[in-house]
Each structure stands twice: as structure tokens, then as C-alpha cells.
């Protein structure tokens, strides 16, 4: 159920903990040669790039003093040896889920105030991380740029209430898409959205784009509170690449923008 990396020393553990993608959780023995688990946990918790990663201590010791020290040093759990694999898997899932919920709360300033999708600044940071992740594992990365058709003209015609309801209508369709680890759905400008699909080929992304367009045709966009409604359409440009040392993530942005412009030139 998990992708596991083993470290044979504290130095190696610190190195792996800082690589993208970072581990969701670290299982840490206490009694180790050279640097023990307590010393390693201090190094991890004082490093800004690794302090957010949950630590589960594992030890044969049943000493209350040892357990207390483990929790005081930032451990989220303590498991005695011999380890029950079923129990360990359940605890990993629990603490991974709790940590992700905590990170989501911390990332609230990274959300667009209207749609609650990621905003442009957060999107750029996360897109770069996912680029490095796909480069490391030789995965394909797909970027979709999405724009509400004739958005500026529609706002002039219908006003700001329509501006918000139209953005929300698109956001509610898009947020169903990016549910896999590494996927990113962002509201990056007025009427403009981006979707990053990790480990995805063009054929998969084209299917997603068709699903988005079909779903949006069934959505009512309100022109005023308790008033009439209308329908909107969206144009989507798709670009895909295998990131490597000879490519730059700005190229993927450029290609997605060009594909979007081409879709719009055909009428949306």
C-alpha cells in the first residue's frame, strides 16, 4: 500500500527527507549507531524543509521516560517492537490523514477567496514540486489551461454577480477532477484556471477535458440572486511532457497557453 524508502544512516535519512516528493511520514528507530533517533528527530524538526513531516518512533524499549522524550521531541506516535504490520499500516494511514488535514488548514491563505481552489502563487510552487517529482521518476506531466469563453464581454453584459457565480460554476466542476496525489487544480486569474495532472498522458487528459466541457453544459450560472440563469462554455488547452534535464517547466506553460489560444481561435 505504500512506497517505502529505507535509510541506513541518519545522514541518508536527512537527504531523502528533503528530496521531492518528500515522504508523507517517517518511521524512526531510537537506538541506532552514530546518531540515535532522538538526535535525528531534533535535526528533522529544526530543519524548515522537514519539520512538517510526522515522525513515528519505533523501539523495543517500554520505558516511560523514553516514550515521554519521544513525544516531547515531536513524535506523533510510539510503537513497540515487535511491530504488528496491520497496526502499523493503520497508524500510518491515520497520521498521514491528520497531517494532510493540518497542512490544508495552514494552506488556507493559498486558496482563491471566491472559489477556494488554489491561487496562482500556491499553484506555481506546487507545479514546480510536481515537475521535479515527475523528472525524478520519469513520469509524464500534463498541464491544462482552462478559460471561460468571452468572459470579459459577459461580465460587461451581466455584472460582477455573474463574474463570481460563473467562476464558482467552473470551480465546482474542476474540483471533481484533481483527486490523485500530485494533481493540482488552481484558479489563477479571472475566468482562468489550471489543472496539473501527474503521471498522465495526453489521451487521459483529453478525456478529462471532454468530461469537464460536458459537465459544464448542464450547469446553470445565475445572473442575479433569485433571478434568471444562463449557461457558459470553457476552452481548454492541453500540453504534456516527460520532464528531463533538457526541458524547462516554463515550456509546458507556453505550450498549454498556445493550445488554449488555438481552441479559442476555433470559437471556444
CSV table of C-alpha atoms in Angstrom, one decimal:
chain,number,residue,atom,x,y,z
A,1,UNK,CA,0.0,0.0,0.0
A,2,UNK,CA,3.0,2.3,0.4
A,3,UNK,CA,6.1,3.3,-1.4
A,4,UNK,CA,8.9,2.8,1.1
A,5,UNK,CA,12.5,4.2,1.1
A,6,UNK,CA,14.9,2.7,3.6
A,7,UNK,CA,17.8,4.8,5.0
A,8,UNK,CA,20.8,3.1,6.6
A,9,UNK,CA,22.1,6.1,8.4
A,10,UNK,CA,20.9,9.4,9.8
A,11,UNK,CA,22.7,11.4,7.1
A,12,UNK,CA,21.0,9.4,4.4
A,13,UNK,CA,17.6,9.8,6.1
A,14,UNK,CA,18.0,13.6,6.2
A,15,UNK,CA,18.9,13.6,2.5
A,16,UNK,CA,15.9,11.5,1.5
A,17,UNK,CA,13.6,13.6,3.7
A,18,UNK,CA,14.5,16.7,1.7
A,19,UNK,CA,14.0,15.2,-1.8
A,20,UNK,CA,10.9,15.8,-3.8
A,21,UNK,CA,8.5,14.2,-3.3
A,22,UNK,CA,9.0,14.3,0.4
A,23,UNK,CA,7.9,11.4,2.5
A,24,UNK,CA,4.4,11.6,4.0
A,25,UNK,CA,5.7,10.1,7.2
A,26,UNK,CA,9.0,8.8,8.8
A,27,UNK,CA,9.3,5.6,10.8
A,28,UNK,CA,12.3,6.2,13.2
A,29,UNK,CA,14.1,3.7,15.3
A,30,UNK,CA,15.6,5.1,18.6
A,31,UNK,CA,18.7,3.1,19.2
A,32,UNK,CA,21.0,3.4,16.2
A,33,UNK,CA,24.7,3.7,15.8
A,34,UNK,CA,26.4,7.1,15.3
A,35,UNK,CA,23.3,9.4,15.6
A,36,UNK,CA,20.4,8.0,17.6
A,37,UNK,CA,16.7,8.5,16.8
A,38,UNK,CA,16.4,11.4,19.3
A,39,UNK,CA,19.2,13.3,17.7
A,40,UNK,CA,17.9,12.7,14.2
A,41,UNK,CA,14.4,13.8,15.2
A,42,UNK,CA,15.9,17.1,16.5
A,43,UNK,CA,17.7,17.6,13.2
A,44,UNK,CA,14.5,16.9,11.2
A,45,UNK,CA,12.3,19.1,13.4
A,46,UNK,CA,14.7,22.1,13.4
A,47,UNK,CA,15.0,22.0,9.6
A,48,UNK,CA,12.3,24.2,7.9
A,49,UNK,CA,12.0,21.8,4.9
A,50,UNK,CA,11.4,18.7,7.0
A,51,UNK,CA,9.8,19.9,10.3
A,52,UNK,CA,6.2,19.3,8.9
A,53,UNK,CA,6.8,15.5,8.3
A,54,UNK,CA,5.2,13.3,11.1
A,55,UNK,CA,7.6,11.0,13.0
A,56,UNK,CA,6.6,7.6,14.4
A,57,UNK,CA,9.1,6.3,16.8
A,58,UNK,CA,9.7,2.5,16.9
A,59,UNK,CA,11.6,0.9,19.8
A,60,UNK,CA,11.9,-2.3,21.8
A,61,UNK,CA,12.0,-0.1,24.9
A,62,UNK,CA,9.0,0.1,27.2
A,63,UNK,CA,10.4,2.8,29.4
A,64,UNK,CA,8.0,5.6,30.1
A,65,UNK,CA,11.0,8.0,30.1
A,66,UNK,CA,11.9,7.0,26.6
A,67,UNK,CA,8.3,7.3,25.4
A,68,UNK,CA,7.9,10.8,27.0
A,69,UNK,CA,11.1,12.0,25.4
A,70,UNK,CA,10.0,10.7,22.0
A,71,UNK,CA,6.7,12.7,22.2
A,72,UNK,CA,8.5,15.8,23.6
A,73,UNK,CA,10.8,15.8,20.5
A,74,UNK,CA,7.8,15.9,18.2
A,75,UNK,CA,6.9,12.3,17.6
A,76,UNK,CA,3.2,11.7,16.7
A,77,UNK,CA,3.2,8.1,17.8
A,78,UNK,CA,5.3,5.4,19.5
A,79,UNK,CA,5.2,1.7,18.5
A,80,UNK,CA,6.9,-1.1,20.4
A,81,UNK,CA,8.7,-3.9,18.8
A,82,UNK,CA,7.9,-6.5,17.6
A,83,UNK,CA,5.8,-4.5,15.2
A,84,UNK,CA,2.3,-5.7,14.1
A,85,UNK,CA,2.2,-4.8,10.4
A,86,UNK,CA,-1.6,-4.4,10.4
A,87,UNK,CA,-1.5,-2.0,13.3
A,88,UNK,CA,1.4,-0.1,11.8
A,89,UNK,CA,-0.4,0.3,8.5
A,90,UNK,CA,-3.5,1.7,10.3
A,91,UNK,CA,-1.4,4.2,12.3
A,92,UNK,CA,0.5,5.3,9.1
A,93,UNK,CA,-2.8,6.0,7.4
A,94,UNK,CA,-4.2,7.8,10.4
A,95,UNK,CA,-1.2,10.1,10.9
A,96,UNK,CA,-0.9,10.8,7.2
A,97,UNK,CA,-4.5,11.8,7.0
A,98,UNK,CA,-4.2,14.0,10.1
A,99,UNK,CA,-1.1,15.7,8.8
A,100,UNK,CA,-2.7,16.4,5.4
A,101,UNK,CA,-5.7,18.0,7.1
A,102,UNK,CA,-3.4,20.1,9.2
A,103,UNK,CA,-1.5,21.2,6.1
A,104,UNK,CA,-4.7,22.1,4.4
A,105,UNK,CA,-5.6,24.4,7.3
A,106,UNK,CA,-2.2,26.0,7.1
A,107,UNK,CA,-2.6,26.5,3.4
A,108,UNK,CA,-5.9,28.4,3.6
A,109,UNK,CA,-4.1,31.7,2.6
A,110,UNK,CA,-3.1,29.8,-0.5
A,111,UNK,CA,-6.8,29.5,-1.6
A,112,UNK,CA,-8.6,31.8,-4.0
A,113,UNK,CA,-11.2,33.8,-2.0
A,114,UNK,CA,-14.1,33.2,-4.4
A,115,UNK,CA,-13.6,29.5,-5.5
A,116,UNK,CA,-11.5,28.0,-2.7
A,117,UNK,CA,-9.3,26.5,-5.3
A,118,UNK,CA,-5.5,27.1,-5.0
A,119,UNK,CA,-4.5,30.6,-6.0
A,120,UNK,CA,-1.8,31.4,-8.5
A,121,UNK,CA,1.1,31.7,-6.0
A,122,UNK,CA,0.5,28.4,-4.5
A,123,UNK,CA,-0.1,26.8,-7.9
A,124,UNK,CA,3.3,27.9,-9.1
A,125,UNK,CA,5.1,26.5,-6.1
A,126,UNK,CA,3.2,23.2,-6.3
A,127,UNK,CA,3.6,22.9,-10.0
A,128,UNK,CA,7.4,23.2,-9.7
A,129,UNK,CA,7.4,20.5,-7.0
A,130,UNK,CA,5.4,18.1,-9.2
A,131,UNK,CA,7.7,18.9,-12.2
A,132,UNK,CA,10.7,17.8,-10.1
A,133,UNK,CA,8.8,14.7,-8.9
A,134,UNK,CA,8.0,13.6,-12.5
A,135,UNK,CA,11.5,14.4,-13.6
A,136,UNK,CA,12.9,12.2,-10.8
A,137,UNK,CA,10.7,9.2,-11.5
A,138,UNK,CA,10.4,9.7,-15.3
A,139,UNK,CA,6.7,10.2,-15.2
A,140,UNK,CA,4.7,12.2,-17.8
A,141,UNK,CA,3.3,15.5,-16.7
A,142,UNK,CA,0.2,17.2,-18.2
A,143,UNK,CA,-0.9,20.8,-17.9
A,144,UNK,CA,-4.3,22.0,-18.8
A,145,UNK,CA,-5.1,25.7,-19.2
A,146,UNK,CA,-8.8,26.5,-19.0
A,147,UNK,CA,-10.6,29.8,-19.7
A,148,UNK,CA,-14.3,30.8,-19.7
A,149,UNK,CA,-15.2,31.8,-23.2
A,150,UNK,CA,-15.9,35.5,-23.8
A,151,UNK,CA,-15.6,36.1,-20.1
A,152,UNK,CA,-14.8,39.9,-20.2
A,153,UNK,CA,-17.7,40.6,-22.6
A,154,UNK,CA,-20.1,38.5,-20.4
A,155,UNK,CA,-19.1,40.5,-17.3
A,156,UNK,CA,-19.8,43.8,-19.1
A,157,UNK,CA,-23.2,42.4,-20.0
A,158,UNK,CA,-24.2,40.8,-16.7
A,159,UNK,CA,-22.0,42.4,-14.0
A,160,UNK,CA,-20.0,41.2,-11.0
A,161,UNK,CA,-22.5,38.8,-9.6
A,162,UNK,CA,-22.3,36.8,-12.7
A,163,UNK,CA,-18.5,37.1,-12.5
A,164,UNK,CA,-18.5,35.2,-9.2
A,165,UNK,CA,-21.2,32.7,-10.0
A,166,UNK,CA,-19.5,31.8,-13.3
A,167,UNK,CA,-16.1,31.2,-11.6
A,168,UNK,CA,-17.8,29.1,-8.9
A,169,UNK,CA,-19.7,27.0,-11.5
A,170,UNK,CA,-16.4,26.2,-13.3
A,171,UNK,CA,-14.6,25.6,-10.0
A,172,UNK,CA,-17.2,23.1,-8.8
A,173,UNK,CA,-16.8,21.1,-12.0
A,174,UNK,CA,-13.0,21.2,-11.9
A,175,UNK,CA,-12.6,20.3,-8.2
A,176,UNK,CA,-14.0,16.8,-9.1
A,177,UNK,CA,-11.0,16.2,-11.3
A,178,UNK,CA,-7.8,16.6,-9.3
A,179,UNK,CA,-8.2,13.9,-6.7
A,180,UNK,CA,-5.0,11.9,-7.1
A,181,UNK,CA,-1.7,12.7,-5.3
A,182,UNK,CA,0.2,15.2,-7.3
A,183,UNK,CA,-2.8,16.6,-9.1
A,184,UNK,CA,-3.4,20.4,-8.8
A,185,UNK,CA,-6.5,22.4,-9.6
A,186,UNK,CA,-6.0,26.2,-9.4
A,187,UNK,CA,-7.9,29.5,-10.1
A,188,UNK,CA,-5.0,31.6,-11.4
A,189,UNK,CA,-6.8,34.6,-12.8
A,190,UNK,CA,-10.3,36.0,-13.6
A,191,UNK,CA,-12.0,33.3,-15.6
A,192,UNK,CA,-8.8,31.4,-16.0
A,193,UNK,CA,-7.9,28.0,-14.4
A,194,UNK,CA,-5.1,25.5,-14.5
A,195,UNK,CA,-5.0,21.7,-13.9
A,196,UNK,CA,-1.8,19.7,-13.3
A,197,UNK,CA,-2.2,16.0,-13.9
A,198,UNK,CA,0.7,14.0,-12.6
A,199,UNK,CA,1.8,10.8,-14.3
A,200,UNK,CA,-0.8,11.4,-17.1
A,201,UNK,CA,-0.6,11.1,-20.9
A,202,UNK,CA,-2.4,13.3,-23.4
A,203,UNK,CA,-5.1,10.7,-24.1
A,204,UNK,CA,-6.1,10.6,-20.5
A,205,UNK,CA,-6.1,14.4,-20.2
A,206,UNK,CA,-8.2,14.7,-23.4
A,207,UNK,CA,-10.8,12.5,-21.8
A,208,UNK,CA,-10.8,14.7,-18.7
A,209,UNK,CA,-11.2,17.8,-20.8
A,210,UNK,CA,-14.2,16.3,-22.6
A,211,UNK,CA,-15.7,15.4,-19.2
A,212,UNK,CA,-15.2,19.0,-18.0
A,213,UNK,CA,-16.9,20.5,-21.1
A,214,UNK,CA,-19.8,18.1,-21.0
A,215,UNK,CA,-20.4,18.6,-17.2
A,216,UNK,CA,-20.4,22.4,-17.6
A,217,UNK,CA,-23.1,22.4,-20.2
A,218,UNK,CA,-25.5,21.1,-17.6
A,219,UNK,CA,-24.7,23.8,-15.0
A,220,UNK,CA,-26.9,26.9,-14.5
A,221,UNK,CA,-25.0,30.1,-13.9
A,222,UNK,CA,-27.1,32.7,-12.1
A,223,UNK,CA,-27.1,36.2,-13.4
A,224,UNK,CA,-28.6,37.7,-10.2
A,225,UNK,CA,-29.8,36.4,-6.8
A,226,UNK,CA,-33.2,34.6,-7.3
A,227,UNK,CA,-33.1,35.7,-10.9
A,228,UNK,CA,-32.5,34.2,-14.3
A,229,UNK,CA,-29.7,31.9,-15.2
A,230,UNK,CA,-27.6,31.2,-18.3
A,231,UNK,CA,-25.0,28.6,-19.5
A,232,UNK,CA,-21.3,29.2,-20.2
A,233,UNK,CA,-18.7,27.3,-22.1
A,234,UNK,CA,-15.0,26.8,-21.5
A,235,UNK,CA,-11.9,26.4,-23.7
A,236,UNK,CA,-9.1,24.1,-22.7
A,237,UNK,CA,-5.5,23.8,-23.9
A,238,UNK,CA,-3.5,20.7,-23.1
A,239,UNK,CA,0.2,20.1,-23.1
A,240,UNK,CA,2.2,17.1,-21.9
A,241,UNK,CA,5.9,16.3,-21.4
A,242,UNK,CA,8.3,14.0,-19.8
A,243,UNK,CA,10.4,16.5,-17.7
A,244,UNK,CA,14.1,16.0,-18.0
A,245,UNK,CA,17.4,17.9,-17.8
A,246,UNK,CA,16.9,19.3,-21.3
A,247,UNK,CA,13.4,20.8,-20.7
A,248,UNK,CA,12.1,23.7,-18.6
A,249,UNK,CA,8.7,23.9,-16.9
A,250,UNK,CA,8.1,27.3,-18.5
A,251,UNK,CA,8.0,25.4,-21.8
A,252,UNK,CA,5.0,23.4,-20.6
A,253,UNK,CA,3.2,26.6,-19.6
A,254,UNK,CA,3.9,28.2,-23.0
A,255,UNK,CA,2.6,25.1,-24.9
A,256,UNK,CA,-0.6,25.0,-22.8
A,257,UNK,CA,-1.2,28.7,-23.4
A,258,UNK,CA,-0.7,28.2,-27.2
A,259,UNK,CA,-3.1,25.2,-27.2
A,260,UNK,CA,-5.7,27.3,-25.3
A,261,UNK,CA,-5.3,30.2,-27.7
A,262,UNK,CA,-5.8,27.7,-30.6
A,263,UNK,CA,-9.0,26.3,-29.0
A,264,UNK,CA,-10.3,29.9,-28.6
A,265,UNK,CA,-9.5,30.8,-32.2
A,266,UNK,CA,-11.8,27.9,-33.3
A,267,UNK,CA,-14.7,29.5,-31.5
A,268,UNK,CA,-14.2,28.1,-27.9
